[in-house]
Amino acid sequence: EVQVVESGGGSVQAGGSLRLSCTTRGFTYCSRYDWNVYRQDPEKEREFVSGIQTDGTTTYSDSAKGRFIISRDNANKNTVYLQMDSLKPEDTAMYYCQRRDKYGGNCIGANYWGRGTQVTVSS
């Protein structure tokens, strides 16, 4: 069974930085998948923050553009990082990683979510 694990959350002051890591535990034969990072404030709906596709294409929400960078570990394709700079109080939320497998070959479109890591930015 595959489990997604997030790490790297914490508490920082506005203007600070954090780096989130998303990785999986367990094994599948699927080697083609996209990674996405979402966040959710208790009083809001879950929102997309950033994603990186299996071909390396990256996407960002408007709020993340210019401040966050998502990347994949070259040595371990199973791990991605979200570098978050210039953090603002409105970035405070629980951050969740999603691994979404492709279809075809050894991949059946499985969808895995982590339990989240809290990011708190104080003013």
CSV table of N, CA and C in Angstrom, one decimal, residues 29-119:
chain,number,residue,atom,x,y,z
A,29,TYR,N,4.2,-0.5,-9.1
A,29,TYR,CA,5.0,-0.6,-10.3
A,29,TYR,C,4.7,0.6,-11.2
A,30,CYS,N,3.8,1.5,-10.8
A,30,CYS,CA,3.6,2.7,-11.5
A,30,CYS,C,4.7,3.7,-11.3
A,31,SER,N,5.2,4.2,-12.4
A,31,SER,CA,6.3,5.2,-12.3
A,31,SER,C,6.0,6.5,-13.0
A,32,ARG,N,4.7,6.6,-13.4
A,32,ARG,CA,4.3,7.9,-14.1
A,32,ARG,C,3.1,8.5,-13.3
A,33,TYR,N,3.4,9.6,-12.7
A,33,TYR,CA,2.4,10.3,-11.8
A,33,TYR,C,2.7,11.7,-11.7
A,34,ASP,N,1.7,12.5,-11.4
A,34,ASP,CA,1.7,13.9,-11.1
A,34,ASP,C,1.7,14.1,-9.6
A,35,TRP,N,2.3,15.2,-9.2
A,35,TRP,CA,2.2,15.6,-7.8
A,35,TRP,C,1.5,16.9,-7.7
A,36,ASN,N,0.6,17.1,-6.7
A,36,ASN,CA,0.0,18.3,-6.5
A,36,ASN,C,0.0,18.7,-5.0
A,37,VAL,N,0.1,19.9,-4.7
A,37,VAL,CA,0.0,20.4,-3.3
A,37,VAL,C,-1.2,21.3,-3.2
A,38,TYR,N,-2.0,21.0,-2.2
A,38,TYR,CA,-3.2,21.8,-1.9
A,38,TYR,C,-3.1,22.3,-0.5
A,39,ARG,N,-3.9,23.2,-0.1
A,39,ARG,CA,-4.0,23.7,1.2
A,39,ARG,C,-5.4,24.0,1.6
A,40,GLN,N,-5.6,24.0,2.9
A,40,GLN,CA,-7.0,24.2,3.4
A,40,GLN,C,-6.9,24.9,4.8
A,41,ASP,N,-7.6,26.0,4.8
A,41,ASP,CA,-7.8,26.7,6.1
A,41,ASP,C,-9.1,26.2,6.6
A,42,PRO,N,-9.3,26.0,7.9
A,42,PRO,CA,-10.5,25.4,8.4
A,42,PRO,C,-11.8,26.1,8.0
A,43,GLU,N,-11.7,27.4,7.7
A,43,GLU,CA,-12.9,28.2,7.3
A,43,GLU,C,-13.0,28.3,5.8
A,44,LYS,N,-12.2,27.6,5.0
A,44,LYS,CA,-12.2,27.8,3.6
A,44,LYS,C,-12.2,26.4,2.9
A,45,GLU,N,-12.5,26.4,1.6
A,45,GLU,CA,-12.4,25.1,0.9
A,45,GLU,C,-10.9,24.8,0.5
A,46,ARG,N,-10.7,23.5,0.3
A,46,ARG,CA,-9.3,23.2,-0.1
A,46,ARG,C,-9.0,23.8,-1.4
A,47,GLU,N,-7.8,24.4,-1.6
A,47,GLU,CA,-7.4,25.0,-2.8
A,47,GLU,C,-6.1,24.5,-3.3
A,48,PHE,N,-6.0,24.5,-4.6
A,48,PHE,CA,-4.8,24.1,-5.3
A,48,PHE,C,-3.7,25.1,-5.1
A,49,VAL,N,-2.5,24.7,-4.8
A,49,VAL,CA,-1.3,25.6,-4.7
A,49,VAL,C,-0.3,25.4,-5.8
A,50,SER,N,0.1,24.2,-6.1
A,50,SER,CA,1.1,24.0,-7.1
A,50,SER,C,1.1,22.5,-7.5
A,51,GLY,N,1.6,22.3,-8.7
A,51,GLY,CA,1.7,20.9,-9.1
A,51,GLY,C,2.9,20.7,-10.1
A,52,ILE,N,3.3,19.5,-10.2
A,52,ILE,CA,4.4,19.1,-11.1
A,52,ILE,C,4.0,17.8,-11.8
A,53,GLN,N,4.0,17.8,-13.1
A,53,GLN,CA,3.6,16.6,-13.8
A,53,GLN,C,4.8,15.7,-14.0
A,54,THR,N,4.5,14.5,-14.5
A,54,THR,CA,5.5,13.5,-14.7
A,54,THR,C,6.5,14.0,-15.7
A,55,ASP,N,6.2,14.9,-16.7
A,55,ASP,CA,7.1,15.4,-17.6
A,55,ASP,C,7.9,16.6,-17.1
A,56,GLY,N,7.6,17.0,-15.9
A,56,GLY,CA,8.3,18.2,-15.3
A,56,GLY,C,7.6,19.5,-15.4
A,57,THR,N,6.4,19.5,-16.1
A,57,THR,CA,5.7,20.7,-16.2
A,57,THR,C,5.1,21.1,-14.9
A,58,THR,N,5.3,22.4,-14.5
A,58,THR,CA,4.8,22.9,-13.2
A,58,THR,C,3.7,23.9,-13.4
A,59,THR,N,2.8,24.0,-12.4
A,59,THR,CA,1.7,24.9,-12.4
A,59,THR,C,1.6,25.5,-11.0
A,60,TYR,N,1.1,26.7,-11.0
A,60,TYR,CA,1.0,27.4,-9.7
A,60,TYR,C,-0.3,28.2,-9.6
A,61,SER,N,-0.8,28.3,-8.4
A,61,SER,CA,-2.0,29.2,-8.3
A,61,SER,C,-1.5,30.6,-8.4
A,62,ASP,N,-2.4,31.6,-8.6
A,62,ASP,CA,-2.0,33.0,-8.6
A,62,ASP,C,-1.3,33.4,-7.4
A,63,SER,N,-1.8,32.9,-6.2
A,63,SER,CA,-1.2,33.3,-5.0
A,63,SER,C,0.2,32.8,-4.7
A,64,ALA,N,0.5,31.7,-5.4
A,64,ALA,CA,1.8,31.0,-5.3
A,64,ALA,C,2.9,31.5,-6.3
A,65,LYS,N,2.4,32.0,-7.4
A,65,LYS,CA,3.3,32.4,-8.4
A,65,LYS,C,4.3,33.5,-7.9
A,66,GLY,N,5.6,33.3,-8.3
A,66,GLY,CA,6.6,34.3,-7.9
A,66,GLY,C,7.1,34.1,-6.5
A,67,ARG,N,6.5,33.3,-5.7
A,67,ARG,CA,6.9,33.0,-4.3
A,67,ARG,C,7.2,31.6,-4.0
A,68,PHE,N,6.5,30.7,-4.6
A,68,PHE,CA,6.7,29.2,-4.4
A,68,PHE,C,7.3,28.6,-5.6
A,69,ILE,N,8.2,27.6,-5.4
A,69,ILE,CA,8.7,26.8,-6.4
A,69,ILE,C,8.6,25.3,-6.1
A,70,ILE,N,8.0,24.5,-7.0
A,70,ILE,CA,7.9,23.1,-6.8
A,70,ILE,C,8.9,22.4,-7.7
A,71,SER,N,9.5,21.4,-7.1
A,71,SER,CA,10.6,20.7,-7.9
A,71,SER,C,10.6,19.2,-7.5
A,72,ARG,N,11.3,18.4,-8.3
A,72,ARG,CA,11.3,17.0,-8.0
A,72,ARG,C,12.8,16.7,-7.7
A,73,ASP,N,12.9,15.8,-6.7
A,73,ASP,CA,14.3,15.3,-6.4
A,73,ASP,C,14.9,14.5,-7.5
A,74,ASN,N,16.0,14.9,-8.0
A,74,ASN,CA,16.5,14.2,-9.2
A,74,ASN,C,17.0,12.8,-8.8
A,75,ALA,N,17.4,12.7,-7.6
A,75,ALA,CA,17.9,11.4,-7.2
A,75,ALA,C,16.8,10.4,-6.8
A,76,ASN,N,15.7,11.0,-6.4
A,76,ASN,CA,14.6,10.2,-5.9
A,76,ASN,C,13.3,10.8,-6.5
A,77,LYS,N,12.9,10.3,-7.7
A,77,LYS,CA,11.8,10.9,-8.4
A,77,LYS,C,10.5,10.8,-7.6
A,78,ASN,N,10.6,10.0,-6.5
A,78,ASN,CA,9.4,9.8,-5.7
A,78,ASN,C,9.2,10.9,-4.7
A,79,THR,N,10.0,11.9,-4.7
A,79,THR,CA,10.0,13.0,-3.7
A,79,THR,C,9.9,14.3,-4.4
A,80,VAL,N,9.0,15.2,-4.0
A,80,VAL,CA,9.0,16.5,-4.5
A,80,VAL,C,9.1,17.5,-3.4
A,81,TYR,N,9.5,18.7,-3.7
A,81,TYR,CA,9.6,19.8,-2.7
A,81,TYR,C,8.8,21.0,-3.2
A,82,LEU,N,8.3,21.7,-2.2
A,82,LEU,CA,7.7,23.0,-2.4
A,82,LEU,C,8.4,24.0,-1.6
A,83,GLN,N,9.2,24.8,-2.3
A,83,GLN,CA,10.0,25.9,-1.6
A,83,GLN,C,9.0,27.1,-1.5
A,84,MET,N,8.8,27.6,-0.3
A,84,MET,CA,7.8,28.7,-0.1
A,84,MET,C,8.6,29.8,0.5
A,85,ASP,N,8.7,30.9,-0.2
A,85,ASP,CA,9.4,32.1,0.2
A,85,ASP,C,8.4,33.2,0.4
A,86,SER,N,8.9,34.3,1.0
A,86,SER,CA,8.0,35.5,1.2
A,86,SER,C,6.6,35.1,1.7
A,87,LEU,N,6.6,34.3,2.7
A,87,LEU,CA,5.4,33.8,3.3
A,87,LEU,C,4.5,34.9,3.9
A,88,LYS,N,3.2,34.8,3.7
A,88,LYS,CA,2.3,35.8,4.3
A,88,LYS,C,1.4,35.1,5.3
A,89,PRO,N,0.8,35.9,6.1
A,89,PRO,CA,-0.2,35.3,7.1
A,89,PRO,C,-1.3,34.5,6.4
A,90,GLU,N,-1.7,35.0,5.2
A,90,GLU,CA,-2.8,34.3,4.5
A,90,GLU,C,-2.4,33.0,3.9
A,91,ASP,N,-1.1,32.6,4.0
A,91,ASP,CA,-0.6,31.3,3.6
A,91,ASP,C,-0.8,30.3,4.7
A,92,THR,N,-1.2,30.7,5.8
A,92,THR,CA,-1.5,29.8,6.9
A,92,THR,C,-2.6,28.8,6.6
A,93,ALA,N,-2.3,27.5,6.7
A,93,ALA,CA,-3.2,26.5,6.3
A,93,ALA,C,-2.6,25.1,6.6
A,94,MET,N,-3.4,24.1,6.5
A,94,MET,CA,-2.8,22.7,6.4
A,94,MET,C,-2.5,22.5,4.9
A,95,TYR,N,-1.3,22.0,4.7
A,95,TYR,CA,-0.9,21.7,3.3
A,95,TYR,C,-0.9,20.2,3.1
A,96,TYR,N,-1.5,19.8,2.0
A,96,TYR,CA,-1.7,18.4,1.6
A,96,TYR,C,-1.0,18.1,0.3
A,97,CYS,N,-0.3,16.9,0.3
A,97,CYS,CA,0.2,16.5,-1.0
A,97,CYS,C,-0.6,15.4,-1.6
A,98,GLN,N,-0.7,15.4,-2.9
A,98,GLN,CA,-1.5,14.4,-3.6
A,98,GLN,C,-0.6,13.8,-4.7
A,99,ARG,N,-0.6,12.5,-4.8
A,99,ARG,CA,0.1,11.9,-5.9
A,99,ARG,C,-1.0,11.3,-6.7
A,100,ARG,N,-1.1,11.6,-8.0
A,100,ARG,CA,-2.1,11.1,-8.9
A,100,ARG,C,-1.4,10.4,-10.0
A,101,ASP,N,-1.7,9.1,-10.0
A,101,ASP,CA,-1.0,8.2,-11.0
A,101,ASP,C,-1.7,8.4,-12.4
A,102,LYS,N,-0.9,8.1,-13.4
A,102,LYS,CA,-1.4,8.2,-14.8
A,102,LYS,C,-2.2,6.9,-15.1
A,103,TYR,N,-2.7,6.8,-16.2
A,103,TYR,CA,-3.4,5.5,-16.7
A,103,TYR,C,-2.5,4.9,-17.8
A,104,GLY,N,-2.5,3.6,-17.8
A,104,GLY,CA,-1.8,2.9,-18.9
A,104,GLY,C,-0.6,2.2,-18.3
A,105,GLY,N,-0.3,1.1,-19.0
A,105,GLY,CA,0.9,0.3,-18.5
A,105,GLY,C,0.6,-0.2,-17.1
A,106,ASN,N,1.6,0.0,-16.2
A,106,ASN,CA,1.4,-0.4,-14.8
A,106,ASN,C,0.6,0.6,-14.0
A,107,CYS,N,0.1,1.6,-14.6
A,107,CYS,CA,-0.6,2.7,-13.8
A,107,CYS,C,-2.1,2.6,-14.0
A,108,ILE,N,-2.8,2.7,-13.0
A,108,ILE,CA,-4.3,2.6,-13.0
A,108,ILE,C,-5.0,3.8,-12.5
A,109,GLY,N,-4.3,4.9,-12.5
A,109,GLY,CA,-4.9,6.2,-12.1
A,109,GLY,C,-5.2,6.3,-10.6
A,110,ALA,N,-4.4,5.6,-9.8
A,110,ALA,CA,-4.7,5.7,-8.4
A,110,ALA,C,-4.4,7.1,-7.9
A,111,ASN,N,-5.0,7.4,-6.8
A,111,ASN,CA,-5.0,8.8,-6.2
A,111,ASN,C,-4.6,8.7,-4.7
A,112,TYR,N,-3.5,9.2,-4.3
A,112,TYR,CA,-3.1,9.1,-2.9
A,112,TYR,C,-3.0,10.5,-2.3
A,113,TRP,N,-3.4,10.6,-1.1
A,113,TRP,CA,-3.3,11.9,-0.3
A,113,TRP,C,-2.6,11.6,1.0
A,114,GLY,N,-1.8,12.7,1.4
A,114,GLY,CA,-1.2,12.6,2.7
A,114,GLY,C,-2.1,13.2,3.7
A,115,ARG,N,-1.7,13.2,5.0
A,115,ARG,CA,-2.5,13.7,6.1
A,115,ARG,C,-2.3,15.1,6.3
A,116,GLY,N,-1.3,15.7,5.7
A,116,GLY,CA,-1.1,17.2,5.8
A,116,GLY,C,-0.1,17.6,6.8
A,117,THR,N,0.4,18.8,6.5
A,117,THR,CA,1.4,19.4,7.5
A,117,THR,C,1.0,20.9,7.6
A,118,GLN,N,1.0,21.3,8.9
A,118,GLN,CA,0.5,22.7,9.2
A,118,GLN,C,1.6,23.7,8.9
A,119,VAL,N,1.2,24.8,8.2
A,119,VAL,CA,2.0,25.9,8.0
A,119,VAL,C,1.3,27.1,8.7
